[in-house]
Amino acid sequence: MEALRDDRPVPLGGVNQRAALGFLLLRANTVVSTSELIRARWDDPAPPTARKMVQNAIAGLRRALPSDGSVTLRTVPPGYLLHVDPELIDVTRFHALVDRGRADFRAEAWESAARRLRQALALWRGPAMADVTETGTAWPELTMLQETRLAALEDCLEAELALGRHHALIGEMASLVDEEPARERLCGLLMLALYRCGRQPEALAVYQRLRDVLRDGFGLDPAPELRDLERDILHQHPGLALLRRTTPDVGGAEGSGAGGAESTDRTPGDRPGDVREGVAGDGRADTEERPVAERKRASVLLVRTRVDVMFGDSECVDETLNELARIIGEEARRFGGLVRETLGSVRSVVFGFPQSHEDDPERAIHTALAIRERIADQVSKALGVQIAVATGEVLATYRDENDPVPTRLSGTVPHTAEKLLTHTRPGSVRVCHTTARAAGLPPLPPADDLASAVGRELTLPPPVPAHPAATAGAPLVGRDRDLEVLRGLLGDVRRRRRPHLVTVLGEPGIGKSRLIAEFAADLPGPVLIGRTPPFAGGVLAPLADSMRSRLDGVDLARQIERLPVEAGAAAWCRHVTDLAADGPVTIVLEDLHRAHALLLDQVEDLTERFAQIPLLVVVTARPELRQRRTRWGCGKRDVTTLTLDPLSGEETSALLPGPADPALLTLVGGNPRHAEEYARAARDAYDGTPPVPGRLRALIAARIDTLSLPERAAMRDATFFPDGLRAEGVAALSGLTTEEAADLLHGLERRDFLVRWRPMDRSGEPAYAFRQPLLREVAHAQLPRSQRIAKHRRAIAWIATLPAGETDLLIHHYRQLVILNSPQLANDAAWQAHHALMDAERRASAAGAHDAAAR
């Protein structure tokens, strides 16, 4: 075991200190109890001073850790928590590379599978923690790690055999078989390699040795697959010959012939910037990388089942477990969760995939409570059920840009949920503090907050957040024109006695509800307000909710919810028609972008369905409504659409208490809700610009998730450039053609993520800027660090091809590259920066731009 700081070894002290650090690293970012550390170091009985020796070891480790806070070792009851970036640990990098290599292996992408698995195996320099295990320490984690290494090695060898590298592999495989003579898959691979090299007798001898080892040592015969392989070798079955691929691998390179020559990374027609999402381990552009990865916030719900062994027979238990699975599936769908694979007695539901929402923690909590309630009514006699919810950042990996659902989720959140389960009583729900804060639960008293490692037990659902319209007491700023349009349309309805549909569109927090609250505050006639619930609502929920806004409408609302869609909508229309007989009626249906498609059909046709009555229907929605219904309201009579624009800087300043910080106004981007959240964050002590508030980050991330994967990828690539970004630069980072990048940027402009800037050159090609700085920041943070490093390198390579005058942008990318790279790569980046800036100086001097070169 070795720790490095600035490429130099860090003294780790004696065996107790090294063992403690090793055990904490294997469980990084989770709480490890003192008793676990004692058991890991000493067999029973432990010495009387074991606890004191562990404390001394922890104290020594703290002195060895860096003082910059990048790695911290905290005392957290009942033990210790080592907080460290997982990417700094070789074991984490090994598992990540193995997972990606195996995904390519399953897809028969042999070239990329072999390369990634070799990168993973190259991290090994002998047995794991050999210096600790020398003392007799035997941890199950190390045994599992060694088994994973051997399995990855076998996958790698099989992939390389598929590429025709049998000649080069025989020596390595023979030595491995000598070390692991009973490993059947490894022996089978060596037999196949020997046979393909024309060494049939030696291949059969490997089988004979394996059979003897298994019979003498274990009383077993080789597996049927090995017996079939021996028979095929004896008969020289044609299926054993290497089948050359007639089509290129994922990266376009065919398998190499005998001799094990590595295939090229590029196809002949590749351009320097023609790469897809992902990078090789060294940061080079990688044409074979099809998977797309992004960082996202997710909530993970785990349900652990404990079956009462005294309950009935096996069939009864099976029926009960099936009923539990059905309940979990129904509640997950109701609240927008995704049921993942079952691991033993634990079932998992993920919230935030395939699309994130700003209220995923609340959805997870409501799902947990609903599952507990239904289980208590139906299956509690047979099962003891524990439920835990954890929220945090995960890395989602998609097979390619057309894959709608991630194939793999990684991160510490599932482990946090598992840790919570160990402290959860049967029949109860426990949530982490991140989930509790995000859901708006009140903080625990200071005395109870010390138990942060085990979260908090939950008995009641989180409070319902105040609707934006509840802030009607705040001044309405910058919406005079929109307010006058609404009042004018109501006057037309009153005069013409004809129904009219108004759709108010705007991004989250722009002030749609506040505008409607101001409009409806002093209307003389009835005003019915219905809201589309964010989750777990029926098709006609907004119509029923509008009836509940009247004291005499509760029974009618229940009736509407029980009826089929057509019948319920018809009953609602009849009641509204009766109300409008006495004068103008205003109906507000909020957040219709969440509504079911059947309800959208009903609302869009309201002006056609109603007779001549004085009725104004006002619908509020986010731009997603236009994505779902591109022709919303088109061809319908008496239909109007209002789109709320961002406020000006002066108007935004009027919403902020005290003098407005110009930097804060820039971040807010004219969004009233953003201004409110930042004003709240600014009240806390901070140095410089406040961080993005958690609520805003979740809100913006949910909006970004409404885009397709290619659109999201293009927007993240655009974050690497300042205002005035152009399609050429995005194409250089993404591997798209310039035309493809231009189409995606134009689509982002239509979706109000980007705005037109100005032509960058005489070609007249459009340039763009982000509509909001927050969009840029949140989108950029969703890229994994390895991809950010690779894309900065690609940006540098592209800028180097431009005329002189891009020195500032070049310096920016190099600075970010040095910041992002691990210490061993920082010097390399600085060396590249030195040479690139010298080239820039020569180009600038040639152009007479000496000032740019000096800068």
Coordinates of C-alpha atoms in Angstrom, one line a residue, residues 240-512:
L240 CA -12.1 -23.3 -33.2
A241 CA -10.3 -21.4 -35.9
L242 CA -10.1 -17.6 -35.6
L243 CA -13.0 -16.0 -37.3
R244 CA -11.9 -12.7 -38.9
R245 CA -14.4 -10.0 -38.6
T246 CA -15.6 -8.7 -41.9
T247 CA -16.8 -5.4 -40.3
P248 CA -14.6 -3.2 -38.1
D249 CA -14.8 -3.1 -34.3
V250 CA -16.4 -0.2 -32.5
G251 CA -13.4 1.9 -33.3
G252 CA -13.1 0.7 -36.9
A253 CA -10.0 -1.4 -36.4
E254 CA -10.0 -5.1 -37.4
G255 CA -8.4 -7.8 -35.3
S256 CA -4.7 -8.0 -35.6
G257 CA -3.1 -11.1 -37.0
A258 CA -0.6 -13.4 -35.4
G259 CA 2.1 -11.7 -33.5
G260 CA -0.2 -9.6 -31.4
A261 CA 0.3 -6.3 -33.1
E262 CA -2.0 -3.7 -31.6
S263 CA -4.7 -2.3 -33.9
T264 CA -4.7 1.4 -34.7
D265 CA -7.0 3.7 -32.6
R266 CA -8.3 5.5 -35.7
T267 CA -9.9 4.7 -38.9
P268 CA -8.2 6.2 -42.0
G269 CA -10.8 8.9 -42.5
D270 CA -10.8 10.2 -38.9
R271 CA -10.2 13.9 -38.4
P272 CA -8.2 15.2 -35.4
G273 CA -11.4 16.4 -33.7
D274 CA -13.6 13.6 -34.9
V275 CA -14.3 11.9 -31.5
R276 CA -17.3 10.9 -29.6
E277 CA -18.0 11.2 -25.9
G278 CA -15.3 9.7 -23.7
V279 CA -11.5 9.6 -23.5
A280 CA -8.8 7.1 -23.2
G281 CA -7.0 6.8 -19.9
D282 CA -4.3 9.2 -20.9
G283 CA -6.7 11.9 -22.1
R284 CA -6.3 11.2 -25.8
A285 CA -9.3 11.4 -28.1
D286 CA -10.8 8.0 -28.3
T287 CA -12.9 7.1 -31.4
E288 CA -14.0 3.8 -29.8
E289 CA -15.8 5.4 -26.9
R290 CA -19.5 5.2 -27.5
P291 CA -20.8 5.3 -24.0
V292 CA -22.0 8.6 -22.6
A293 CA -21.5 9.5 -19.0
E294 CA -22.9 12.3 -16.9
R295 CA -23.0 13.3 -13.3
K296 CA -26.5 13.6 -11.8
R297 CA -28.2 13.9 -8.5
A298 CA -30.3 10.9 -7.6
S299 CA -32.3 9.5 -4.7
V300 CA -31.9 5.7 -4.1
L301 CA -34.6 3.9 -2.1
L302 CA -33.7 0.4 -0.8
V303 CA -36.2 -2.1 0.6
R304 CA -34.7 -5.0 2.6
T305 CA -36.9 -8.0 3.3
R306 CA -36.5 -10.3 6.2
V307 CA -38.8 -13.4 5.9
D308 CA -40.2 -15.0 9.0
V309 CA -39.0 -18.6 8.8
M310 CA -42.0 -19.7 10.8
F311 CA -44.5 -18.3 8.3
G312 CA -46.1 -21.0 6.2
D313 CA -44.4 -23.0 3.5
S314 CA -42.3 -22.0 0.6
E315 CA -45.2 -21.3 -1.7
C316 CA -46.7 -18.9 0.8
V317 CA -43.3 -17.1 1.2
D318 CA -43.0 -16.9 -2.6
E319 CA -46.5 -15.5 -3.0
T320 CA -45.8 -12.9 -0.3
L321 CA -42.5 -11.8 -1.9
N322 CA -44.2 -11.5 -5.3
E323 CA -46.9 -9.3 -3.7
L324 CA -44.2 -7.1 -2.2
A325 CA -42.5 -6.8 -5.6
R326 CA -45.8 -5.8 -7.1
I327 CA -46.4 -3.1 -4.4
I328 CA -42.9 -1.7 -4.9
G329 CA -43.4 -1.6 -8.7
E330 CA -46.8 0.1 -8.5
E331 CA -45.7 2.8 -6.0
A332 CA -42.4 3.4 -7.9
R333 CA -44.4 4.0 -11.1
R334 CA -46.9 6.3 -9.3
F335 CA -44.2 8.6 -8.0
G336 CA -41.9 8.4 -11.0
G337 CA -39.2 6.0 -9.8
L338 CA -37.2 3.4 -11.8
V339 CA -37.1 -0.1 -10.3
R340 CA -33.6 -1.5 -10.6
E341 CA -32.3 -5.1 -10.3
T342 CA -32.9 -7.1 -7.1
L343 CA -29.8 -8.0 -5.1
G344 CA -30.6 -10.8 -2.7
S345 CA -33.1 -9.6 -0.2
V346 CA -32.7 -5.9 -1.2
R347 CA -34.9 -4.2 -3.9
S348 CA -33.9 -0.8 -5.2
V349 CA -35.8 2.1 -6.8
V350 CA -33.9 5.1 -8.2
F351 CA -35.4 8.6 -8.6
G352 CA -33.8 10.9 -11.1
F353 CA -33.6 8.5 -14.0
P354 CA -34.1 8.5 -16.9
Q355 CA -35.2 12.1 -16.2
S356 CA -34.4 14.0 -13.0
H357 CA -36.9 16.2 -11.3
E358 CA -36.4 19.0 -8.8
D359 CA -38.3 17.0 -6.2
D360 CA -36.8 13.6 -6.5
P361 CA -36.1 13.3 -2.7
E362 CA -39.7 14.1 -2.0
R363 CA -40.8 11.5 -4.5
A364 CA -38.6 8.9 -2.8
I365 CA -39.9 9.7 0.6
H366 CA -43.5 9.5 -0.5
T367 CA -42.8 6.2 -2.2
A368 CA -41.2 4.8 1.0
L369 CA -44.1 5.8 3.2
A370 CA -46.6 4.4 0.7
I371 CA -44.8 1.1 0.5
R372 CA -44.7 0.9 4.3
E373 CA -48.4 1.6 4.6
R374 CA -49.4 -1.0 2.0
I375 CA -47.1 -3.6 3.4
A376 CA -48.5 -3.0 6.9
D377 CA -52.0 -3.7 5.6
Q378 CA -51.3 -6.7 3.4
V379 CA -48.1 -8.6 4.0
S380 CA -46.6 -7.5 7.3
K381 CA -47.3 -10.8 9.1
A382 CA -44.9 -12.6 6.8
L383 CA -42.2 -10.0 6.3
G384 CA -40.0 -7.7 8.3
V385 CA -39.2 -4.8 6.0
Q386 CA -36.6 -2.0 6.4
I387 CA -36.7 1.0 4.0
A388 CA -33.9 3.6 3.6
V389 CA -33.5 6.6 1.2
A390 CA -30.2 8.3 0.4
T391 CA -29.6 11.3 -2.0
G392 CA -26.5 12.5 -3.6
E393 CA -24.4 12.6 -6.8
V394 CA -24.0 9.6 -9.0
L395 CA -22.4 8.9 -12.3
A396 CA -24.8 7.6 -15.0
T397 CA -23.4 5.7 -18.0
Y398 CA -25.5 5.2 -21.1
R399 CA -24.6 2.6 -23.7
D400 CA -24.7 5.3 -26.4
E401 CA -26.5 8.6 -27.1
N402 CA -29.6 6.8 -28.2
D403 CA -30.0 4.8 -25.0
P404 CA -32.9 6.3 -23.0
V405 CA -32.0 4.6 -19.7
P406 CA -28.6 4.4 -18.0
T407 CA -27.0 1.0 -18.1
R408 CA -24.9 1.7 -15.0
L409 CA -25.1 3.9 -12.0
S410 CA -22.0 4.4 -9.8
G411 CA -21.2 6.5 -6.7
T412 CA -21.5 6.4 -3.0
V413 CA -25.3 6.9 -2.8
P414 CA -26.3 3.2 -2.9
H415 CA -23.6 2.5 -0.2
T416 CA -25.0 5.3 1.9
A417 CA -28.5 3.7 1.6
E418 CA -27.1 0.3 2.5
K419 CA -25.5 1.9 5.6
L420 CA -28.8 3.4 6.6
L421 CA -30.5 0.0 6.3
T422 CA -28.2 -1.4 9.0
H423 CA -29.6 1.2 11.5
T424 CA -33.2 0.9 10.4
R425 CA -35.7 -0.9 12.6
P426 CA -38.1 -3.3 10.9
G427 CA -41.2 -1.5 9.7
S428 CA -39.6 1.9 9.7
V429 CA -38.1 4.3 7.1
R430 CA -34.7 6.1 7.5
V431 CA -33.4 8.9 5.3
C432 CA -30.0 10.5 5.0
H433 CA -29.7 14.2 6.0
T434 CA -29.2 15.3 2.4
T435 CA -32.6 13.8 1.6
A436 CA -34.2 15.4 4.6
R437 CA -32.8 18.9 3.7
A438 CA -33.8 18.6 0.1
A439 CA -37.3 17.6 1.0
G440 CA -37.7 20.5 3.4
L441 CA -37.8 18.6 6.6
P442 CA -36.9 20.7 9.7
P443 CA -33.4 20.2 11.0
L444 CA -32.7 18.0 14.0
P445 CA -31.9 19.5 17.4
P446 CA -28.1 20.0 17.8
A447 CA -27.9 17.1 20.3
D448 CA -29.4 14.7 17.7
D449 CA -27.4 15.9 14.8
L450 CA -24.3 14.2 16.0
A451 CA -25.8 10.9 14.7
S452 CA -25.5 12.2 11.1
A453 CA -23.9 8.9 10.0
V454 CA -27.2 7.0 10.5
G455 CA -29.6 9.6 9.1
R456 CA -33.0 10.1 10.7
E457 CA -36.1 8.0 11.1
L458 CA -39.1 9.2 9.3
T459 CA -42.7 9.0 10.4
L460 CA -44.5 11.7 8.4
P461 CA -44.3 12.9 4.8
P462 CA -42.3 16.1 4.2
P463 CA -44.3 19.4 4.3
V464 CA -45.9 20.5 1.1
P465 CA -43.8 23.3 -0.2
A466 CA -45.4 26.7 -0.6
H467 CA -46.7 27.3 -4.1
P468 CA -45.1 30.3 -5.9
A469 CA -48.4 32.1 -5.9
A470 CA -48.3 32.2 -2.1
T471 CA -45.8 35.0 -2.5
A472 CA -48.4 37.3 -3.9
G473 CA -47.5 39.9 -1.3
A474 CA -44.2 40.5 -3.0
P475 CA -44.2 43.3 -5.6
L476 CA -44.8 42.3 -9.2
V477 CA -42.0 43.7 -11.3
G478 CA -41.6 44.0 -15.0
R479 CA -44.9 42.3 -16.0
D480 CA -47.2 45.3 -16.6
R481 CA -47.5 44.5 -20.3
D482 CA -48.4 40.8 -19.7
L483 CA -50.9 41.8 -17.0
E484 CA -52.6 44.2 -19.4
V485 CA -52.8 41.5 -22.0
L486 CA -54.6 39.2 -19.6
R487 CA -57.0 41.9 -18.5
G488 CA -57.7 42.9 -22.1
L489 CA -58.5 39.3 -23.0
L490 CA -60.9 39.0 -20.0
G491 CA -62.6 42.2 -21.3
D492 CA -63.0 40.6 -24.7
V493 CA -64.5 37.5 -23.1
R494 CA -67.0 39.6 -21.2
R495 CA -67.9 41.6 -24.2
R496 CA -68.1 38.8 -26.8
R497 CA -69.3 36.1 -24.5
R498 CA -67.0 33.6 -26.1
P499 CA -64.5 31.3 -24.4
H500 CA -60.8 32.0 -24.8
L501 CA -57.7 29.9 -24.0
V502 CA -54.5 31.7 -22.9
T503 CA -51.2 29.8 -22.4
V504 CA -48.5 31.5 -20.3
L505 CA -45.2 29.9 -21.0
G506 CA -41.9 30.5 -19.2
E507 CA -38.9 28.7 -17.7
P508 CA -39.1 27.6 -14.0
G509 CA -39.1 30.5 -11.6
I510 CA -39.7 33.2 -14.2
G511 CA -42.9 34.3 -12.4
K512 CA -45.9 32.6 -14.1

